[in-house]
PDB file of C-alpha atoms in Angstrom:
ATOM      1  CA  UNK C  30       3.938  27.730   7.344  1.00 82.00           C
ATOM      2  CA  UNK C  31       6.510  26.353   9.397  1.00 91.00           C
ATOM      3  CA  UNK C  32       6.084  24.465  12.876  1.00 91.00           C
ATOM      4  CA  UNK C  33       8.321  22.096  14.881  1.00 95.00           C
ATOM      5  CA  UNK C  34       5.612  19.489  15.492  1.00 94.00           C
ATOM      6  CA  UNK C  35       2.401  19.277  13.959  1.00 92.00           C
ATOM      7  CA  UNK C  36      -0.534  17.598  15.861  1.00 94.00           C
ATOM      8  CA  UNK C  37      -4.046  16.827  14.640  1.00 94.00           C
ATOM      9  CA  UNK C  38      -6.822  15.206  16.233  1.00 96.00           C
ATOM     10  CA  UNK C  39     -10.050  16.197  15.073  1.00 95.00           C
ATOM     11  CA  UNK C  40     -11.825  19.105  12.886  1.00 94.00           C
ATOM     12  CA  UNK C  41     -10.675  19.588   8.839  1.00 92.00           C
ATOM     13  CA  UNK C  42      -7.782  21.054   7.970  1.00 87.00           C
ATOM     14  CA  UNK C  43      -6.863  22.058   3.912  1.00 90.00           C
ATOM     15  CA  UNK C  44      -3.659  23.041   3.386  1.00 83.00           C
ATOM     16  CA  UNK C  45      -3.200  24.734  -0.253  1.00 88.00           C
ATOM     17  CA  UNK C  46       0.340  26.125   0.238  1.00 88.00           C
ATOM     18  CA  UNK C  47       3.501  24.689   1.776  1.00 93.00           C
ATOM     19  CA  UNK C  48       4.002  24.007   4.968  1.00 90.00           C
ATOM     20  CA  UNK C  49       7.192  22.254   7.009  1.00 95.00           C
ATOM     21  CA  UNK C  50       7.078  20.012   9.772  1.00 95.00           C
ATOM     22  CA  UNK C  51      10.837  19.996  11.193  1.00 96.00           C
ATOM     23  CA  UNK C  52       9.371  17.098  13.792  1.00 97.00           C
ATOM     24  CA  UNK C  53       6.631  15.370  13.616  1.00 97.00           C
ATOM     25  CA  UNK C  54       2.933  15.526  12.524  1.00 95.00           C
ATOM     26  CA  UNK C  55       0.520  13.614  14.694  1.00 96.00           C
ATOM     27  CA  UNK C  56      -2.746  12.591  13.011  1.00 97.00           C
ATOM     28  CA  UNK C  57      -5.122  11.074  15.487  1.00 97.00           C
ATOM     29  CA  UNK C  58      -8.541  12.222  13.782  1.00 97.00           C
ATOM     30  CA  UNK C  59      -9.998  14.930  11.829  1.00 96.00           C
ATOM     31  CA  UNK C  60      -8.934  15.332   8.327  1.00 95.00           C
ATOM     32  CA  UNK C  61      -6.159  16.889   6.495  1.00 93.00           C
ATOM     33  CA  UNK C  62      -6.132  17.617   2.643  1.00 94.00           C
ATOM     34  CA  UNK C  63      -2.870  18.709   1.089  1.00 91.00           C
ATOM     35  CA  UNK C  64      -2.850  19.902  -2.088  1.00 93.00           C
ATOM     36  CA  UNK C  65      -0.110  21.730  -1.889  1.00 92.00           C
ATOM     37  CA  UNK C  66       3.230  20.973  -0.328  1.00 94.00           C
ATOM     38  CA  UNK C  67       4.429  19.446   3.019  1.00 94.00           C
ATOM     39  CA  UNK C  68       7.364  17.838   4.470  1.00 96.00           C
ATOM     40  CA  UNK C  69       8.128  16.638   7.601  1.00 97.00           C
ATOM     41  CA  UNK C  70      10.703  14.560   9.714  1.00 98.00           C
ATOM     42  CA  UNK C  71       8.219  12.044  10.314  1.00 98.00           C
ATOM     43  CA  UNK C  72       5.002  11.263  10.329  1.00 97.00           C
ATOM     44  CA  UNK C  73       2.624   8.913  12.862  1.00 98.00           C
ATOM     45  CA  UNK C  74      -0.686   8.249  11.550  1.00 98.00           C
ATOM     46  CA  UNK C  75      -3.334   6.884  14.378  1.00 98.00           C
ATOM     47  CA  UNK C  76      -6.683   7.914  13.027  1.00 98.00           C
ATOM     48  CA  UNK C  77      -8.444  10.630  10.831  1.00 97.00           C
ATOM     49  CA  UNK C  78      -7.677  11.034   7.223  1.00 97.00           C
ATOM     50  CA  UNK C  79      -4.955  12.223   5.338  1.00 95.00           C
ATOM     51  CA  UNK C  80      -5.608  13.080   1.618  1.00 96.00           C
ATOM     52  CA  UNK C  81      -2.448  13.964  -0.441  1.00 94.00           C
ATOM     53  CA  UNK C  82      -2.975  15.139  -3.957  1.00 94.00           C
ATOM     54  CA  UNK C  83      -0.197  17.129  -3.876  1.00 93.00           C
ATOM     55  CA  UNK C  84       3.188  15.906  -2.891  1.00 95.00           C
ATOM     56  CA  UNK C  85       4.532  15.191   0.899  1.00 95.00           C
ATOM     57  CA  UNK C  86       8.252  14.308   1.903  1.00 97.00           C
ATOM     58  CA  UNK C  87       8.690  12.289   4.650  1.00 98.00           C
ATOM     59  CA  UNK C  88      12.510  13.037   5.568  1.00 98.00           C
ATOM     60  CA  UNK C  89      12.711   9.736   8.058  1.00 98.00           C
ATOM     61  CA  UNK C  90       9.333   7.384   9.231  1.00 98.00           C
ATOM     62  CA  UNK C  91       6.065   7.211   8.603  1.00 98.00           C
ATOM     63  CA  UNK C  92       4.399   5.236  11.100  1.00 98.00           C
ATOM     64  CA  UNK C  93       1.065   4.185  10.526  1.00 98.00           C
ATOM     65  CA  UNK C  94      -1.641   2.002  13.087  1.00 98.00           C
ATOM     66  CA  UNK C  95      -4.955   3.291  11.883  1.00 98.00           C
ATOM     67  CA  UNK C  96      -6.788   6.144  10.052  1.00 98.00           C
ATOM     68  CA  UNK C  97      -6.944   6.372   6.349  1.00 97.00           C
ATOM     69  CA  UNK C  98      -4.185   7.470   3.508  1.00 97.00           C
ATOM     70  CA  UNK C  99      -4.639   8.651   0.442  1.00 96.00           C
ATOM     71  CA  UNK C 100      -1.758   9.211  -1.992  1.00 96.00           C
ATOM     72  CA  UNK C 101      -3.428  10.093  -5.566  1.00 96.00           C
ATOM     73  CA  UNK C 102      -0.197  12.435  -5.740  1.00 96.00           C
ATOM     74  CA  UNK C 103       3.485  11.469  -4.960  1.00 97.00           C
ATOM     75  CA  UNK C 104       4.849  10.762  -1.404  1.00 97.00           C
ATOM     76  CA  UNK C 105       8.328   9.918  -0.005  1.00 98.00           C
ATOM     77  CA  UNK C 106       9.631   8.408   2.862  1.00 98.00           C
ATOM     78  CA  UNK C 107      13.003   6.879   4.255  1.00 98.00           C
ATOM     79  CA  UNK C 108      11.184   4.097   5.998  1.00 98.00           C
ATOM     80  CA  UNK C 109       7.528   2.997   6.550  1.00 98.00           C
ATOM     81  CA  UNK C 110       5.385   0.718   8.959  1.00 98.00           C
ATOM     82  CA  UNK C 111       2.044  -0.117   8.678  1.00 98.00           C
ATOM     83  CA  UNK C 112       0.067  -1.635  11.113  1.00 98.00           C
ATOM     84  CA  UNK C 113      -3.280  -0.725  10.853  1.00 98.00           C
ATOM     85  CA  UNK C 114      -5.479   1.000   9.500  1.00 98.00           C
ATOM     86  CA  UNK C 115      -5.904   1.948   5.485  1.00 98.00           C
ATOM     87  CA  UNK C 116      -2.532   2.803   2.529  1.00 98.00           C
ATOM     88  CA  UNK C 117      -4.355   3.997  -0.974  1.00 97.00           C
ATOM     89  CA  UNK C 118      -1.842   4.905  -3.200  1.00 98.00           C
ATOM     90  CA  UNK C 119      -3.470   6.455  -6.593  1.00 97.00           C
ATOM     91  CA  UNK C 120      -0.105   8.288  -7.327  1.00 97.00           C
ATOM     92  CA  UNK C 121       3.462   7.367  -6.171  1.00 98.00           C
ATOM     93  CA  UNK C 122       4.666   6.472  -3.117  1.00 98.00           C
ATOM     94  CA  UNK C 123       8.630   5.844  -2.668  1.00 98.00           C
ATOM     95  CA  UNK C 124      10.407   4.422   0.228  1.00 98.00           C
ATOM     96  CA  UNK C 125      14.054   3.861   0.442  1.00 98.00           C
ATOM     97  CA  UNK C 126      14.094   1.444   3.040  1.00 98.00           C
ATOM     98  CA  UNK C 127      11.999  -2.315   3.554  1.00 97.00           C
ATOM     99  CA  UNK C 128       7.958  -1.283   3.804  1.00 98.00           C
ATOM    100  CA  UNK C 129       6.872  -3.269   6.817  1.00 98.00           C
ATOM    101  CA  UNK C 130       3.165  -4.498   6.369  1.00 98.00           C
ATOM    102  CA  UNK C 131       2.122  -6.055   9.327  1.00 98.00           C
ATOM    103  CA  UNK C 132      -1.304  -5.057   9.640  1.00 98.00           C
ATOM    104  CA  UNK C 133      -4.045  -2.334   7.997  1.00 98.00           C
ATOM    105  CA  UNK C 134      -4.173  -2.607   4.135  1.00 98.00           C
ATOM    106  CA  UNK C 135      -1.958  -1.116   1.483  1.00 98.00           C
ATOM    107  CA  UNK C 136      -3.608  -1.078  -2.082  1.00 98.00           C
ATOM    108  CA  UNK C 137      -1.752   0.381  -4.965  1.00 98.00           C
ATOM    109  CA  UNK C 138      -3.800   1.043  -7.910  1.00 98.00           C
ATOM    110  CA  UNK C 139      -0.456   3.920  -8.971  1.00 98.00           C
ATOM    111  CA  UNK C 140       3.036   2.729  -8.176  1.00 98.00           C
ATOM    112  CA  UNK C 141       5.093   1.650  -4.753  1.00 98.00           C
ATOM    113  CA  UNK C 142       8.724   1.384  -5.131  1.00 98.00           C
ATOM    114  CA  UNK C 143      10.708   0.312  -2.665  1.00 98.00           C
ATOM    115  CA  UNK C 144      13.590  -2.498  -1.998  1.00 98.00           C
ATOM    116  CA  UNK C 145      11.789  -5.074  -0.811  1.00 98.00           C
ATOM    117  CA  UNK C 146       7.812  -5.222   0.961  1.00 98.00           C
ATOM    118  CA  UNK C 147       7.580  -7.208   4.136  1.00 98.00           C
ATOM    119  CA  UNK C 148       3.729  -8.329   5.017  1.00 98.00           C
ATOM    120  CA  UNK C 149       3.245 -10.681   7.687  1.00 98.00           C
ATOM    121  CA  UNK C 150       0.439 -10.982  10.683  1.00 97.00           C
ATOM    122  CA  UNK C 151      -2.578  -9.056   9.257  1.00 97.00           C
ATOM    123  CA  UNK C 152      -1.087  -6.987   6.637  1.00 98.00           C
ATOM    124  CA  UNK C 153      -2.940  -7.538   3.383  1.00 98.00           C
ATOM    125  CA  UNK C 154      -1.293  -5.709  -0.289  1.00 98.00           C
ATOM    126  CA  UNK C 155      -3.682  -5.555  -3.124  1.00 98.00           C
ATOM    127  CA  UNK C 156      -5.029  -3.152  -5.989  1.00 98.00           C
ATOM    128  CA  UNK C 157      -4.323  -2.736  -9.596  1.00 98.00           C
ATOM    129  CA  UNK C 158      -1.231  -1.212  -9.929  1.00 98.00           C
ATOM    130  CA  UNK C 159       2.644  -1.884 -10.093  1.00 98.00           C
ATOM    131  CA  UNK C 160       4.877  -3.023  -6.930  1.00 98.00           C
ATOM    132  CA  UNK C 161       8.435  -2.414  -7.900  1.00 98.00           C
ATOM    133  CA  UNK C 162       9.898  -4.604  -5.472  1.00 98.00           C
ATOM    134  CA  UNK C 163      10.687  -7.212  -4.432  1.00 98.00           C
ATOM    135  CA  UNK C 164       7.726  -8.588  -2.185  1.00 98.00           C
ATOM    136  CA  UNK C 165       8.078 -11.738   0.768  1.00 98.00           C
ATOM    137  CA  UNK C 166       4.067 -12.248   1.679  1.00 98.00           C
ATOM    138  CA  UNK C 167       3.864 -14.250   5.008  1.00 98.00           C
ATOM    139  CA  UNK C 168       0.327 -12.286   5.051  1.00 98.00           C
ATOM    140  CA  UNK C 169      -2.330 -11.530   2.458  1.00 98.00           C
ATOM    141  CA  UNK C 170      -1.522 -10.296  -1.319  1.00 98.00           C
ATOM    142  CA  UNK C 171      -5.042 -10.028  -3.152  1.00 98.00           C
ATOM    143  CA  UNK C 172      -4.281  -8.435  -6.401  1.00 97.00           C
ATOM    144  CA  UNK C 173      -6.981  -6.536  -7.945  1.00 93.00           C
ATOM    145  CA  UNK C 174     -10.059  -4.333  -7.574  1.00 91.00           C
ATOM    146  CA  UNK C 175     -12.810  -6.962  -8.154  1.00 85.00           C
ATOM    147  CA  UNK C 176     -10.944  -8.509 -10.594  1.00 93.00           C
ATOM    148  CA  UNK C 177      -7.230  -7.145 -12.176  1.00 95.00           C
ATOM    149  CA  UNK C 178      -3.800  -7.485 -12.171  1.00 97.00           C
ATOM    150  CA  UNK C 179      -1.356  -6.256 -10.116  1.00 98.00           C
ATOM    151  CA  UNK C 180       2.046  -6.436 -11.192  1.00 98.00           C
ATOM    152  CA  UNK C 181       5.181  -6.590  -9.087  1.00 98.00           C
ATOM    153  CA  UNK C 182       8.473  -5.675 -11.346  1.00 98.00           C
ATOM    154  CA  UNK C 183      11.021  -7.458  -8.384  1.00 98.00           C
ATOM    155  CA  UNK C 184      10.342 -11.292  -7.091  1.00 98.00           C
ATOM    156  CA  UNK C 185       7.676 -12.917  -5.154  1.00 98.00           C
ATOM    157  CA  UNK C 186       8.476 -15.208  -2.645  1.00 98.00           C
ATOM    158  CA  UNK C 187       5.510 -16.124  -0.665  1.00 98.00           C
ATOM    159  CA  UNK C 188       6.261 -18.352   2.910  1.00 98.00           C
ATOM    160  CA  UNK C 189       4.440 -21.150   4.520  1.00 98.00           C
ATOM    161  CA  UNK C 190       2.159 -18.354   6.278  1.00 98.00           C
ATOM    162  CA  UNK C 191       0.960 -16.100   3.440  1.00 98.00           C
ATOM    163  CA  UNK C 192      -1.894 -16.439   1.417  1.00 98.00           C
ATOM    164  CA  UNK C 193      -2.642 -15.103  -2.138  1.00 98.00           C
ATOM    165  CA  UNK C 194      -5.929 -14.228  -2.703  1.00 97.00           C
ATOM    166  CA  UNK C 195      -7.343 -14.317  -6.062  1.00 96.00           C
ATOM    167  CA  UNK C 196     -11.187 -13.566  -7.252  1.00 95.00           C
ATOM    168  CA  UNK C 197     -13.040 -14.840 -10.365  1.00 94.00           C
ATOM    169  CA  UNK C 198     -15.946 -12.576 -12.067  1.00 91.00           C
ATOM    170  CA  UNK C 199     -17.610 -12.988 -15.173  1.00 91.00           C
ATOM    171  CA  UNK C 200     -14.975 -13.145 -18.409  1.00 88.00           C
ATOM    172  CA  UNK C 201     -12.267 -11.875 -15.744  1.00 93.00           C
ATOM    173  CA  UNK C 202     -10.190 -12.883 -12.664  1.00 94.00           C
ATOM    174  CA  UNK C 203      -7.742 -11.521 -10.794  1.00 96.00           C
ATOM    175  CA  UNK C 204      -4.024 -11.726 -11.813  1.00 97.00           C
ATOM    176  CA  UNK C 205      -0.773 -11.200 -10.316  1.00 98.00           C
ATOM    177  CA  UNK C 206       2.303 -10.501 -12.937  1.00 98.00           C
ATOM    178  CA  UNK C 207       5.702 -11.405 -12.128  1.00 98.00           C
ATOM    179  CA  UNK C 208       8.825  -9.740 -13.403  1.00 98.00           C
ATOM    180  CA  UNK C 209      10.734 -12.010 -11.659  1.00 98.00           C
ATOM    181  CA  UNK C 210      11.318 -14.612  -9.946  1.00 98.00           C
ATOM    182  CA  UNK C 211       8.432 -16.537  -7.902  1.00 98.00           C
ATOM    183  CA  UNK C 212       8.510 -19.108  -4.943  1.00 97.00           C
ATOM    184  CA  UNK C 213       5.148 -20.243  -3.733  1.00 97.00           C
ATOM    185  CA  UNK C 214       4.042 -21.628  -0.378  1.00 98.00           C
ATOM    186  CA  UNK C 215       0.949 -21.336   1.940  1.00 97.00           C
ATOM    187  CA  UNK C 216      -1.987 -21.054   0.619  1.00 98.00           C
ATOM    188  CA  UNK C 217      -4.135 -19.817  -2.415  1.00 96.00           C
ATOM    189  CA  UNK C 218      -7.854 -18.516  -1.829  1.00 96.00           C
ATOM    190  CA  UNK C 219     -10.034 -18.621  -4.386  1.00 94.00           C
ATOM    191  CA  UNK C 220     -13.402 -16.759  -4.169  1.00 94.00           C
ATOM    192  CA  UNK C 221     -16.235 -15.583  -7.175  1.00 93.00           C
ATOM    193  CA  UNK C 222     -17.482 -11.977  -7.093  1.00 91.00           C
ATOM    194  CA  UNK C 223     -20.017 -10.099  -9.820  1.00 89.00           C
ATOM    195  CA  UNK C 224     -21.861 -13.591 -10.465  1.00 89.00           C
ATOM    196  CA  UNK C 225     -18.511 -15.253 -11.062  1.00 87.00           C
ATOM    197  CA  UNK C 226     -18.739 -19.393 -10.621  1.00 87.00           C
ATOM    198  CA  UNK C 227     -16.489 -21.752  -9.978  1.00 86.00           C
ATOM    199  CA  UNK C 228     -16.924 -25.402 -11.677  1.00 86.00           C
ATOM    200  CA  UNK C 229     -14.731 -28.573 -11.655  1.00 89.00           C
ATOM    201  CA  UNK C 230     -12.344 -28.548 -14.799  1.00 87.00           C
ATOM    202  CA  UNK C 231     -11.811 -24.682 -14.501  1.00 86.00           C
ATOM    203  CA  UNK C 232      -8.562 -23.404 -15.325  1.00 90.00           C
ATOM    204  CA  UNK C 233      -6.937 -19.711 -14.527  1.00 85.00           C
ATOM    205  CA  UNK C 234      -4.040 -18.493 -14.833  1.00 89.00           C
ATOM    206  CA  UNK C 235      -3.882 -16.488 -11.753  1.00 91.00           C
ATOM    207  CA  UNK C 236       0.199 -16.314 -11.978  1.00 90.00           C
TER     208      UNK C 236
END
């Protein structure tokens, strides 16, 4: 299936096969499952869901300010922006340019690559998996699913604005793993979760 523009705003749409966007596809609501193939010139995400267990080339932007994505599969794009709403990346998600998180939540529990992540205002990274890039947080990095580690192969450099936010459960806390170089400010937030305590003399090694 091929169509110049592509634009979705309600109902449920699966899409075994391939299909080719030479424009852009416009998700406002509804949901889309792709299991097959799809690529596009870009992509602006507003509402609705977007599940891709297949794979889905995004030749320029993906623009994203609410909604839901779901990458278990792999995804590409030349640049991406996400200001709302919800990034899951199970699979692989590569972007050739800066990822700008400024608001919504990106949680990788597969693998982001990109040059460098941005997140600033709202934005909030977190999940399980590996970052590999270099990441500035002037916003929210919780690593983890309740706890875990996330792991960024690139350095950390967190400003006077960002916050990491770190969880202790029973026998386990959150973690986030360097692979290079790290330069703290702002603010840590520590909070218990599962029946997790907190008690003076505690020590964690949350980096």
């Amino acid at each position: 299936v091929t169509a110049a523009n592509a634009n979705v705003t309600g109902g449920t749409l699966n899409v075994p096969g391939r299909v080719v966007v030479t424009q852009t596809l416009q998700l406002g609501g509804g949901s889309v499952l792709l299991p097959g193939t799809m690529t596009a010139a870009d992509a602006t995400i507003t509402g609705g869901s977007l599940n891709v267990p297949g794979r889905f080339d995004i030749a320029q932007a993906l623009q994203m300010g609410g909604g839901s994505l779901s990458v278990p599969g792999t995804m590409t794009a030349a640049s991406a922006s996400i200001t709302g709403g919800t990034l899951n990346v199970g699979g692989s998600f590569g972007v050739a340019q800066t990822v700008q998180l400024g608001g919504g939540s990106v949680i990788v529990n597969g693998q982001l690559t990109a040059p460098e992540v941005n997140i600033f205002g709202a934005g909030l990274l977190g999940g399980s998996g590996l970052i590999a890039a270099n990441v500035l947080n002037g916003g929210i990095v919780s690593p983890g699913n309740s706890p875990g580690t996330m792991t960024i192969n690139g350095n950390y450099t967190q400003t006077s604005s960002g916050t990491l936010a770190m969880e202790v459960g029973v026998g386990a806390y959150d973690r986030l793993v360097v692979n290079g170089a790290a330069s703290l400010a702002g603010a840590l937030a520590v909070s218990t979760v599962g029946g997790g305590t907190l008690a003076f003399g505690d020590t964690y090694q949350f980096l």
